[in-house]
Structure formats: C-alpha cells, structure tokens
CSV table of C-alpha atoms and ligand atoms in Angstrom, one decimal:
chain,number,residue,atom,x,y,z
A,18,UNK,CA,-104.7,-92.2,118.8
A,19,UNK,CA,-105.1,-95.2,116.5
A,20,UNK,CA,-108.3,-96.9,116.6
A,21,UNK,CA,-107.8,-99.8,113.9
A,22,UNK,CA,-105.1,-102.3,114.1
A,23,UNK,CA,-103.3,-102.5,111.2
A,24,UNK,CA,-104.4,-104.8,108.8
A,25,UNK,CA,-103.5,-105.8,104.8
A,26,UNK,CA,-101.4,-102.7,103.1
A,27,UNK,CA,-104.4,-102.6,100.4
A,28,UNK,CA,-107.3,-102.1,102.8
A,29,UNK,CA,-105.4,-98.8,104.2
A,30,UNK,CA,-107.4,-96.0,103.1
A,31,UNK,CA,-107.2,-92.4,104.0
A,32,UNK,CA,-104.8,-92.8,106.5
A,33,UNK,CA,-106.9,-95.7,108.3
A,34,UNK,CA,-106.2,-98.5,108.1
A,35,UNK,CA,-109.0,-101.2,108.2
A,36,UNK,CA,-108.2,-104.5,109.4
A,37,UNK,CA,-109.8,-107.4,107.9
A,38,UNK,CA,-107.4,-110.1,108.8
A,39,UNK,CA,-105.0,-110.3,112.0
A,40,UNK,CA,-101.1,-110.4,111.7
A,41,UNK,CA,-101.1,-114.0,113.5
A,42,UNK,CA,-97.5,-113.9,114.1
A,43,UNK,CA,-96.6,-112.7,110.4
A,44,UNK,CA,-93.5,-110.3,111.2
A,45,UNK,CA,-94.8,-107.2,109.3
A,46,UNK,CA,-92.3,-104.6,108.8
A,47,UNK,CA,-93.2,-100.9,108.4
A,48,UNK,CA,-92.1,-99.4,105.2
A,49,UNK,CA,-91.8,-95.6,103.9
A,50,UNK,CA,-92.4,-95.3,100.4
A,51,UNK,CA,-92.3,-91.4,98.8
A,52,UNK,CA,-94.1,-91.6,95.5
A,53,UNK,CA,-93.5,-89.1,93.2
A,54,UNK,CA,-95.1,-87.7,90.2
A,55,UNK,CA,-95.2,-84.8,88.0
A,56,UNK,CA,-97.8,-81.6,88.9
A,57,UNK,CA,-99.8,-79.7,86.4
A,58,UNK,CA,-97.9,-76.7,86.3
A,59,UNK,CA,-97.2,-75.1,82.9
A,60,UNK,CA,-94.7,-74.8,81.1
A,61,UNK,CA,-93.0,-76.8,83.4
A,62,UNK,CA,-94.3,-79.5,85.8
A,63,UNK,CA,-92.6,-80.1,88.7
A,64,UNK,CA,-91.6,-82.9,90.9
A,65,UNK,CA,-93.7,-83.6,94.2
A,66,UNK,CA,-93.6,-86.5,96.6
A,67,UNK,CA,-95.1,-86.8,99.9
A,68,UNK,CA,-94.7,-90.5,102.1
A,69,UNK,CA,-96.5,-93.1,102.7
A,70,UNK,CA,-96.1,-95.8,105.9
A,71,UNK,CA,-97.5,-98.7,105.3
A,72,UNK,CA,-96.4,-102.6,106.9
A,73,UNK,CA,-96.0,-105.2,104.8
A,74,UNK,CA,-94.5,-108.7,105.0
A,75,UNK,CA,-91.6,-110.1,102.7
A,76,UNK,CA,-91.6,-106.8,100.4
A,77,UNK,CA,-88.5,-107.1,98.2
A,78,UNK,CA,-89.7,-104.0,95.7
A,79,UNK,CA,-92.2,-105.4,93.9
A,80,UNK,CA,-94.6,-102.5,92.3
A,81,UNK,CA,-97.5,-104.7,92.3
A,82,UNK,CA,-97.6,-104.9,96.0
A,83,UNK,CA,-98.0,-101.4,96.8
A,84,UNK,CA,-101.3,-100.1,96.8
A,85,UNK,CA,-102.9,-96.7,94.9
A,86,UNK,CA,-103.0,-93.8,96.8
A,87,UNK,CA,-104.1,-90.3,96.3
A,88,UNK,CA,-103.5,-86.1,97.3
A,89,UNK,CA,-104.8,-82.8,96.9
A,90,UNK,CA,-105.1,-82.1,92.8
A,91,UNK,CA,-106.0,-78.6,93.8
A,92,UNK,CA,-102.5,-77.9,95.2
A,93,UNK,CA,-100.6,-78.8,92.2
A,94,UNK,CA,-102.9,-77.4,89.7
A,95,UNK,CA,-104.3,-80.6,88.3
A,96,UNK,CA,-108.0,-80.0,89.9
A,97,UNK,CA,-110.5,-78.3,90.9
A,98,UNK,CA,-111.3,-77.8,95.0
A,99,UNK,CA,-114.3,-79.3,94.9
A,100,UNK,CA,-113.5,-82.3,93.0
A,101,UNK,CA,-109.7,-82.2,93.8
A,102,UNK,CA,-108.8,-86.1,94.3
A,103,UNK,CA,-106.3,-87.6,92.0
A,104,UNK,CA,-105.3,-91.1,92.3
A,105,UNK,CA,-101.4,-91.9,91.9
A,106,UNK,CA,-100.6,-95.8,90.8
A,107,UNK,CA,-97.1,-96.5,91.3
A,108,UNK,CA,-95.5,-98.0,88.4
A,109,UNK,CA,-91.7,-98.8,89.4
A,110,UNK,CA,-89.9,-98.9,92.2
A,111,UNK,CA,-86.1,-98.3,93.4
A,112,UNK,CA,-84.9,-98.5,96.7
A,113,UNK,CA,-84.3,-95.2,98.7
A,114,UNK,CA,-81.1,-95.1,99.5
A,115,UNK,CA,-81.1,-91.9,102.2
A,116,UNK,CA,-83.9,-94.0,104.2
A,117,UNK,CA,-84.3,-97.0,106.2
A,118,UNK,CA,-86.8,-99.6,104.6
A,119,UNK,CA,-87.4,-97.0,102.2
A,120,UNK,CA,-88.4,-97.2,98.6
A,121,UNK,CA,-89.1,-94.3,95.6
A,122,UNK,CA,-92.2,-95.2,93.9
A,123,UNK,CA,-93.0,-93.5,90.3
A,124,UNK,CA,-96.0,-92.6,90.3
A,125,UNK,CA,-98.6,-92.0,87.1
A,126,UNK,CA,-101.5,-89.6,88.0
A,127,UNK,CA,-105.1,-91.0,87.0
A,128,UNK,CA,-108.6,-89.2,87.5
A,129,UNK,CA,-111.5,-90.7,89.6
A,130,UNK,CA,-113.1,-92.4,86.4
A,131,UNK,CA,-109.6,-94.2,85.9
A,132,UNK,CA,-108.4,-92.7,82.9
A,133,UNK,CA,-105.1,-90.7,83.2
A,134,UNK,CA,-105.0,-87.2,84.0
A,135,UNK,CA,-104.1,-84.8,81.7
A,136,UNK,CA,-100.9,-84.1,83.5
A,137,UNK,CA,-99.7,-88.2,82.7
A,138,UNK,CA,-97.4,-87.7,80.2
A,139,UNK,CA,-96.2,-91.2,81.0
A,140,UNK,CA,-99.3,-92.6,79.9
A,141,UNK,CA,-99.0,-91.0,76.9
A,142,UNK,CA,-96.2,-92.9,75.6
A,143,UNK,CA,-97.5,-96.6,74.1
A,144,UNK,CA,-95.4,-99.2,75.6
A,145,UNK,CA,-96.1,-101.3,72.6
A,146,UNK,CA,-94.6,-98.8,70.5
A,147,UNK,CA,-91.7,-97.9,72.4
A,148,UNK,CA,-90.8,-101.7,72.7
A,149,UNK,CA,-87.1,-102.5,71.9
A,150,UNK,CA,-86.0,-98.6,71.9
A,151,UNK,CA,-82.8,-97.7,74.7
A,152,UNK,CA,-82.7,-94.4,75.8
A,153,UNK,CA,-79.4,-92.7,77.1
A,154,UNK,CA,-79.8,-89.3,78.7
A,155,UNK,CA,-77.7,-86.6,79.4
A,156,UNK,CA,-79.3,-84.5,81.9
A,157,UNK,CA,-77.4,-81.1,82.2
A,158,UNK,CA,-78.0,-78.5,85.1
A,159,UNK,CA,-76.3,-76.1,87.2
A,160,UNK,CA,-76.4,-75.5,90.6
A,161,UNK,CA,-76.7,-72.2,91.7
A,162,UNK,CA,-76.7,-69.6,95.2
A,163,UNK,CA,-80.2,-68.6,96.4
A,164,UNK,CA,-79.3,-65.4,94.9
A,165,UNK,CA,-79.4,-66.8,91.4
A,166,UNK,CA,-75.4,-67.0,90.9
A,167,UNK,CA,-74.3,-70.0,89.8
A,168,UNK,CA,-72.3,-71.2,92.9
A,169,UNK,CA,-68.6,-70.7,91.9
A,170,UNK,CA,-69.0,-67.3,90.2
A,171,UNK,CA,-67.9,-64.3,92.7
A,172,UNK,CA,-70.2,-61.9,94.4
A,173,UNK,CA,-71.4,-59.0,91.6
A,174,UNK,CA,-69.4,-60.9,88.9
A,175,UNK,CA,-67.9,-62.4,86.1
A,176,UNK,CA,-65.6,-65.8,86.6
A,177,UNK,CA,-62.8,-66.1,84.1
A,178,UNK,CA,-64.5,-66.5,80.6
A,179,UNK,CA,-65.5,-70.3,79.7
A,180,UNK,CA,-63.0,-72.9,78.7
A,181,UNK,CA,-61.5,-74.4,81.7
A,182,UNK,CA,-64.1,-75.8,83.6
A,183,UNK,CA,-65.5,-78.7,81.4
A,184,UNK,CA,-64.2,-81.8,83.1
A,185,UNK,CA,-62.1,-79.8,84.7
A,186,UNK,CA,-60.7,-80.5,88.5
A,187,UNK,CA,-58.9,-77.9,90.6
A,188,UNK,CA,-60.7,-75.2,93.0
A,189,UNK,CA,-60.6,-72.4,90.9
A,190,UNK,CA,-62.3,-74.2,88.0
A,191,UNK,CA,-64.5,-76.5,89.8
A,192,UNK,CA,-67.5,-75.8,92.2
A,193,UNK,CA,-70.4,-78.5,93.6
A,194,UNK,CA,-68.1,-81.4,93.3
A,195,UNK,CA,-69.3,-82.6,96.8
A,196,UNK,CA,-73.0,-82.6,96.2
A,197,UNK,CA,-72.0,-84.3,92.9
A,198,UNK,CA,-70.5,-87.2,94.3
A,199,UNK,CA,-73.1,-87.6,97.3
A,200,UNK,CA,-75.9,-87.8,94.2
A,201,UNK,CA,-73.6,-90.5,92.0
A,202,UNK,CA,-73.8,-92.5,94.9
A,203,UNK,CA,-77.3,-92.0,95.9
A,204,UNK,CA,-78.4,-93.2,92.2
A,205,UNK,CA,-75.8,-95.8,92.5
A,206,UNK,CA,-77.4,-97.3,95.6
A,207,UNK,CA,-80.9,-96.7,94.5
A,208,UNK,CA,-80.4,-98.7,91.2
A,209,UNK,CA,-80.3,-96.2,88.5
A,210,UNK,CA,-78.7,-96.3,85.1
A,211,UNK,CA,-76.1,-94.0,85.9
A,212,UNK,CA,-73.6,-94.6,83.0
A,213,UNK,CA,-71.0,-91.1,84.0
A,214,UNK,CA,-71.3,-87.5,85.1
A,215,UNK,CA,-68.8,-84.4,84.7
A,216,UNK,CA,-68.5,-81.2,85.3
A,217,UNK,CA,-69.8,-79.1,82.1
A,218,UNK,CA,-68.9,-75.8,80.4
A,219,UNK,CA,-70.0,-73.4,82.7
A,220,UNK,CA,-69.0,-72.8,86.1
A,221,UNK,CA,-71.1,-74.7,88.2
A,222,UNK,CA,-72.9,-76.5,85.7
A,223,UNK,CA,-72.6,-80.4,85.4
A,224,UNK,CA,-74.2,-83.2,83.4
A,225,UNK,CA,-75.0,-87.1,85.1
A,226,UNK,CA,-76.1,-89.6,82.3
A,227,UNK,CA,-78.4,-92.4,82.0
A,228,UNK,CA,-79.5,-95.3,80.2
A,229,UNK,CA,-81.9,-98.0,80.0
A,230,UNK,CA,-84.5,-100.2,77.6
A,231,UNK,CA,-88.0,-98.8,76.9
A,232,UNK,CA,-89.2,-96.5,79.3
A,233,UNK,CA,-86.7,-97.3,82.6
A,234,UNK,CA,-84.2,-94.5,81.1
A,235,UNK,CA,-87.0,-91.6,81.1
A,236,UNK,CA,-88.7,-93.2,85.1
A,237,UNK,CA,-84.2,-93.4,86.2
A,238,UNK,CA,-84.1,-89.9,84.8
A,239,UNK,CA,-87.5,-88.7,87.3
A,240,UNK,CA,-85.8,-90.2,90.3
A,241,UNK,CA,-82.2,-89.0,89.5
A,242,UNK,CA,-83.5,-85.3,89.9
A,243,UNK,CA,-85.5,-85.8,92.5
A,244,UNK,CA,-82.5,-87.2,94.4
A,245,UNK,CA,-80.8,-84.4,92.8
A,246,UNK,CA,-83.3,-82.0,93.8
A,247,UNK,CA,-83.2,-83.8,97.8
A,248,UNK,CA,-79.2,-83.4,98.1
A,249,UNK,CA,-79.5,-79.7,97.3
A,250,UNK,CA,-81.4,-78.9,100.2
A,251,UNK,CA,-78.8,-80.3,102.2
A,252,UNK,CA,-76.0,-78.3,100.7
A,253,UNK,CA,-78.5,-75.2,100.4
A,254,UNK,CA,-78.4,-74.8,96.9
A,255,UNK,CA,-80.6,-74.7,94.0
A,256,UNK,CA,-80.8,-77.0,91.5
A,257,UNK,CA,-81.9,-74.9,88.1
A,258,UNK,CA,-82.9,-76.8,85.0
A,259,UNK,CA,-83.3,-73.7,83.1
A,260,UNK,CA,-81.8,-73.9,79.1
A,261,UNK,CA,-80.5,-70.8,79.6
A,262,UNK,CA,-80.3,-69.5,83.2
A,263,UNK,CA,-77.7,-67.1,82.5
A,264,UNK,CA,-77.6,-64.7,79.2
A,265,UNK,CA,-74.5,-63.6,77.6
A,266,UNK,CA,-71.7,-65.9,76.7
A,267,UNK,CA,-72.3,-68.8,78.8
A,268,UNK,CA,-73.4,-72.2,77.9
A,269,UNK,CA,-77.0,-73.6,78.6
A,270,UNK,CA,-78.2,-76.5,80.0
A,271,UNK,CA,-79.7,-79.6,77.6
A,272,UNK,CA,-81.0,-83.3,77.7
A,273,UNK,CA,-78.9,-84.5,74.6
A,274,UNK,CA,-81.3,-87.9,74.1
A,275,UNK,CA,-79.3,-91.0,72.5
A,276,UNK,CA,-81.8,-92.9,71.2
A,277,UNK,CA,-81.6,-96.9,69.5
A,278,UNK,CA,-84.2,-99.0,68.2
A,279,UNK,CA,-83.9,-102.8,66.9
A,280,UNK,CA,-83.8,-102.3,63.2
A,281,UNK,CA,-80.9,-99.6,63.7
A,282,UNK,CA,-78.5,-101.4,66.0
A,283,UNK,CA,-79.0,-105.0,64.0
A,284,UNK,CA,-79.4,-103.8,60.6
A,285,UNK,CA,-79.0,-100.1,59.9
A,286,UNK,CA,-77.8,-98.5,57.1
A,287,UNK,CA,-76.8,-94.8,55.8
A,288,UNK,CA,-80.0,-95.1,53.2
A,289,UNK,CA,-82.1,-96.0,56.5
A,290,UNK,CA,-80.7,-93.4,58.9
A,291,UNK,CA,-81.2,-90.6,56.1
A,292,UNK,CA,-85.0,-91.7,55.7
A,293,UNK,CA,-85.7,-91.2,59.8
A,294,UNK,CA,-83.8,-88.0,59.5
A,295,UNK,CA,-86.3,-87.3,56.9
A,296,UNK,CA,-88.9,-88.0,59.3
A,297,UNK,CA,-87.6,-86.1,61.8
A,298,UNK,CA,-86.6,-83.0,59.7
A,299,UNK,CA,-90.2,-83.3,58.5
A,300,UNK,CA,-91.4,-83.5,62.2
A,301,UNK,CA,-89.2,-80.4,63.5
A,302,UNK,CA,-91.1,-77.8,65.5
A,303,UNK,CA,-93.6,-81.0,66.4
A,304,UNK,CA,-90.2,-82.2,68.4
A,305,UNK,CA,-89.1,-78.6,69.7
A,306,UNK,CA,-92.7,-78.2,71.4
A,307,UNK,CA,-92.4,-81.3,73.4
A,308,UNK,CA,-88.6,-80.5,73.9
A,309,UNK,CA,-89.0,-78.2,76.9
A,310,UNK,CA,-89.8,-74.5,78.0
A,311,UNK,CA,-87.3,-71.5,77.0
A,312,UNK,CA,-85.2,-73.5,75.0
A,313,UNK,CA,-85.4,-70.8,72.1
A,314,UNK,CA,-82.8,-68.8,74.8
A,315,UNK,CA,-80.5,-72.0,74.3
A,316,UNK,CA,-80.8,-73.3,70.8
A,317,UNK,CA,-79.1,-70.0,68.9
A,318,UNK,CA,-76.9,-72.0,66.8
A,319,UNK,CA,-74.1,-70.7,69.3
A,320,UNK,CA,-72.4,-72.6,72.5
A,321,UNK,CA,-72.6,-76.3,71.0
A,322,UNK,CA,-76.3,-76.0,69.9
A,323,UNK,CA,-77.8,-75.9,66.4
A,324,UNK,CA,-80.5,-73.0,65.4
A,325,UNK,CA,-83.9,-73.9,65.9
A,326,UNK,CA,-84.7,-72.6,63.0
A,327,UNK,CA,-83.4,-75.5,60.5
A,328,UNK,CA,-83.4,-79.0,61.1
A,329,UNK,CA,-79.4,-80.2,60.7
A,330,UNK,CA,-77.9,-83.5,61.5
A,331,UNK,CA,-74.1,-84.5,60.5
A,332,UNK,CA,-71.6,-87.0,61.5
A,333,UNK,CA,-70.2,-86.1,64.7
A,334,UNK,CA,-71.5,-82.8,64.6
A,335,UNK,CA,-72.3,-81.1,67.9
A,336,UNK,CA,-73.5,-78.2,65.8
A,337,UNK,CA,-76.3,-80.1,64.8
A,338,UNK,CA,-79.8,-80.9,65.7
A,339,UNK,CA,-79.2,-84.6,65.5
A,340,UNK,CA,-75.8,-85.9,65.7
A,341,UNK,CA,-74.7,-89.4,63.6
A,342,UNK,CA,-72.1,-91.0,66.3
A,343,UNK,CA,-68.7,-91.8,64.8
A,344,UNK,CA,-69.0,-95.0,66.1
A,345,UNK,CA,-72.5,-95.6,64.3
A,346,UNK,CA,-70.9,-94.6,60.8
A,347,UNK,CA,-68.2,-97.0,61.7
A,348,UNK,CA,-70.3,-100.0,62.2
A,349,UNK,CA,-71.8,-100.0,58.8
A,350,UNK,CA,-74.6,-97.6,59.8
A,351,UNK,CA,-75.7,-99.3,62.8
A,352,UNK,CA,-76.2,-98.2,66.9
A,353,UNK,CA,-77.6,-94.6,68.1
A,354,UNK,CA,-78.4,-91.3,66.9
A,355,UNK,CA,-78.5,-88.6,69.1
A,356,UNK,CA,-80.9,-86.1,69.2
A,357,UNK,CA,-79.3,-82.8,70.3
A,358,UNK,CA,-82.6,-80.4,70.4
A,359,UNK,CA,-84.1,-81.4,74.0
A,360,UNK,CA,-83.9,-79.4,77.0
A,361,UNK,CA,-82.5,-79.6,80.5
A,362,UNK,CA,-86.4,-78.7,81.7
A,363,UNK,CA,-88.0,-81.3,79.0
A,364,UNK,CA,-90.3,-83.7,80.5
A,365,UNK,CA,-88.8,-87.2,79.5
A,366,UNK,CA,-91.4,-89.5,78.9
A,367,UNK,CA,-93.0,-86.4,76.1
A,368,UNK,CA,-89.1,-86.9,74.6
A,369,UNK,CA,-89.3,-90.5,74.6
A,370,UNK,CA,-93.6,-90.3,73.3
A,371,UNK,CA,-92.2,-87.9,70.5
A,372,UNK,CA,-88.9,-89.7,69.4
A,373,UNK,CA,-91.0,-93.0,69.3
A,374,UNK,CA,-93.7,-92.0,67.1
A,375,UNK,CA,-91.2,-90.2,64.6
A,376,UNK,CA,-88.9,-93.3,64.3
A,377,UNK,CA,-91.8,-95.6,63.6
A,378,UNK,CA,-93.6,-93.5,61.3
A,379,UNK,CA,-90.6,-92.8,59.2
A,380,UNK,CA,-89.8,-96.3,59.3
A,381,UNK,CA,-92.8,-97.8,58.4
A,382,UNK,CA,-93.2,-95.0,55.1
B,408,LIG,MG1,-72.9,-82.1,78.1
C-alpha cells in the first residue's frame, strides 16, 4: 500500500514520498534512474547500483534535477552498522539504453556532515586543475568461463600460443565478439565517448576506448563497465579486469591513458615534453600506487609493458612507461602523450587526480 500521493521528486525520502503540492494536471512521467558509485573495498572498489523510481515532469537528463539519495555503507564497506548512511549526489547523467525512461546516474559518495567519503576518489580530483586536459582511455579486459578460463581457450588447456588473435576475425581466433558488439552499441546509445574497440592479444581478451574533456572520459569510462559488467550476465560470463589474470606467456590487461593538456596541443615542444617527463620520472612509484592492484604481475618489462622498476618513455615505444606518439613528434612537439603504466583494475578518476597534479607541477617548475 501507498499512503502518500506522489508529490515533487525532491520531497521523496526513504521510499515515501511526501506530497506537498498536487500534480494539477501536469503529466508526470515515472522514471528509473540506477545510480552507480564505487564501494570501499580494497585494493579494488567495485561497481554497485541499485534504482530509483521517481516521477518527474519534462526531465530531458538534466543532473541538477535528480535528487540525493542514500544506501547501506555497511554493505559495501564504507561504514559502520550503526552509523551506516551514506549519501550519493549524482553528478552526470546518460541515458540507459537497456531501459525504458531510464537514465545512469554517476554517483559521488558523501558522509552525513557533507564532506566526501573516503571512498570519493572523484572528489579528489580538482576540477579547476584538471580544466582543459582530454583524456582517451583504453580499457582492456578479458572475458572469461565461471571456471576462470578465458572463454575461447579449451577445457584443461592451452589455445595455440599468442599471435593471431589481436584484431583478428575468424572462429578459431576470435571468442566474445557478440557480447562485444551488444556493449559498442549500448555505449553508443547511452552517449559515451566510445572512439573504437578490438579484439586484443590474448584469446578472449578485448580493449573498447574512450575519450573526452576534463573529467567526462574517467565518469564514460565508470558507465562503459558497468554496461560491460550488465551484458555479461546476460551471456553468463565474467568480466575480469585483472592485470594479469592468467600467468605464463599471455598478455595482461592495461588502461593505456592518452592524456593532453592546453599548453601541449597549442604550443608544445621536445624541451617542454622532456621537462614533464622529468616530472613524471621523478613522480614514478607515486603514479604506480594510484595505477591499480597487481599490476606488478603485468608490468615485467615483457608482453608490450615496460619494467616497473625504471621510469622509460620513447618515441613510439610500446616498451615504455610513457610513450611520445609519432604523430606528436611530427607536429613540432605538440598533441598527447600516453601514459602506458595504468592498469585494467585502476580507478580512473585516481589516474586522471595523479596525471593532473604531475603535469601541472612539472609545468609550473
Ligand atoms: Mg591494447
């Protein structure tokens, strides 16, 4: 039974909705909005989502129309029981594209007292600072059997060794391409900055990329797995963003980040590019611990990957912690560098916070 009518989307609360003024002919419509935000668990947080129904009229995706909301922090390991609310503020929105009058809603997590939870790692990056930068991602992963196979490889063994399955087409090289396509299309549809995807090195690994200004690249990235993460539940398998999730002579899984800011694509310069490297060499293992969990099982200095012991960068060198694009060095210095070192697990917006800071503080020295 519902005892309230429903009223204004912002005086719902709890579930109830309070009415304080009546609908007098306004056509509400009811929407279903899944927010999503990242949980508290450690090394790795994980996605979680739950719905929310709320009517509204003339609602065209506009953040600032949806209200707070809140769950359980002591199911996700970001409170205790006895003080367990934390409050989730939506902060962009795409449409869904699997759902009628649907919309995704990225979600930052804040404490009672309104300051961010620990867990916001979105709130960590300032928007101020990361003003002007583009991000392109290339979001790596492999889908895989419940039994921990990647799908592809035959029961109790071995594939053919690697070599023909990167962008490769043809049954016996290729597995997943289904659930591939049904994802390209739901980011399509939902707005993303889907720029490509291909199959990868591995057997049932494959990449999707995406780009966009300030911090859209890192929220597109959130949404693109978790659409990712929905279509495998369909298909029944698992999406694993392990670096590394199987040993031996197999390829692991990475978040190459492209990376620009304004000073680099309009004025540039080998001198300029070799004094951020600086920064960056100087700022190595500060990088690699914001870079994702187990990625010391991936960055061996074999399979496309530099050691993590050194800092390297080169031109056009995929054997190096930071790669110089040909196309930068050909346009006098200027455009992208691409940092190498992240992995497939790493948390976005702790890429983007850490790339940021290291850009403007070797810049500004
Ligand atoms: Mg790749």
């Amino acid at each position: 039974m519902i005892p309230f009518k429903m009223g204004r989307v912002e005086d719902c609360h709890h579930g109830f909705p309070v009415t304080k003024e009546k609908r007098k002919g306004v056509n509400f419509m009811h929407y279903k909005l899944e927010y999503l935000w990242l949980d508290g668990y450690k090394p790795i947080a994980n996605l979680r989502s739950k719905t929310k129904i709320v009517e509204l009229d003339d609602f065209n995706g506009e953040v600032e129309k949806l209200p707070e909301w809140n769950f359980d922090g002591s199911s996700t390991d970001q409170a205790e029981g006895g003080n367990s609310e934390v409050i989730l503020k939506p902060v962009r929105v795409y449409p869904d594209p699997e759902r009628k009058n649907g919309y995704l809603v990225v979600a930052e997590t804040f404490k009672p007292d309104g300051t961010p939870h620990e867990t916001n790692t979105r709130a960590m990056v300032s928007t101020e600072a990361a003003k002007g930068f583009w991000f392109g991602f290339e979001q790596e992963y492999v889908l895989m059997e419940p039994s921990g196979r990647p799908i592809g490889f035959p029961d109790g063994g071995y594939p053919e060794p690697q070599g023909p399955y990167y962008c490769a087409v043809g049954y016996q090289y290729v597995a997943g391409r289904k659930l591939v396509e049904e994802h390209l299309e739901a980011c399509l549809a939902a707005g993303l900055g889907i720029t490509g995807v291909n199959a990868e090195v591995m057997l049932g690994q494959w990449e999707f990329q995406c780009f966009g200004k300030d911090l859209k690249a890192a929220d597109d990235l959130m949404v693109a797995r978790y659409l990712l993460f929905r279509t495998s539940e369909k298909y029944k398998v698992q999406l694993e963003l392990h670096p590394k999730p199987i040993s031996g002579d197999w390829n692991g899984s990475g978040m190459h980040a492209n990376f620009s800011w304004p000073y680099l694509r309009d004025v540039g310069g080998e001198d300029y590019i070799k004094k951020i490297l600086a920064g960056f060499e100087k700022n190595h293992e500060e990088h690699l611990a914001e870079y994702g969990a187990f990625n010391e099982l991936r960055l061996t200095g074999r399979h496309e990957t530099a050691s993590m012991e050194k800092f390297t960068y080169g031109v056009a060198d995929r054997g190096a912690s930071i790669r110089i694009p040909i196309f930068t060095v050909q346009d006098d210095w200027k455009g992208y560098l691409e940092d190498r070192r992240p992995a497939s697990n790493a948390d976005p917006y702790r890429v983007v916070n850490r790339i940021v800071s290291t850009v403007n503080e070797a810049h500004n020295s």
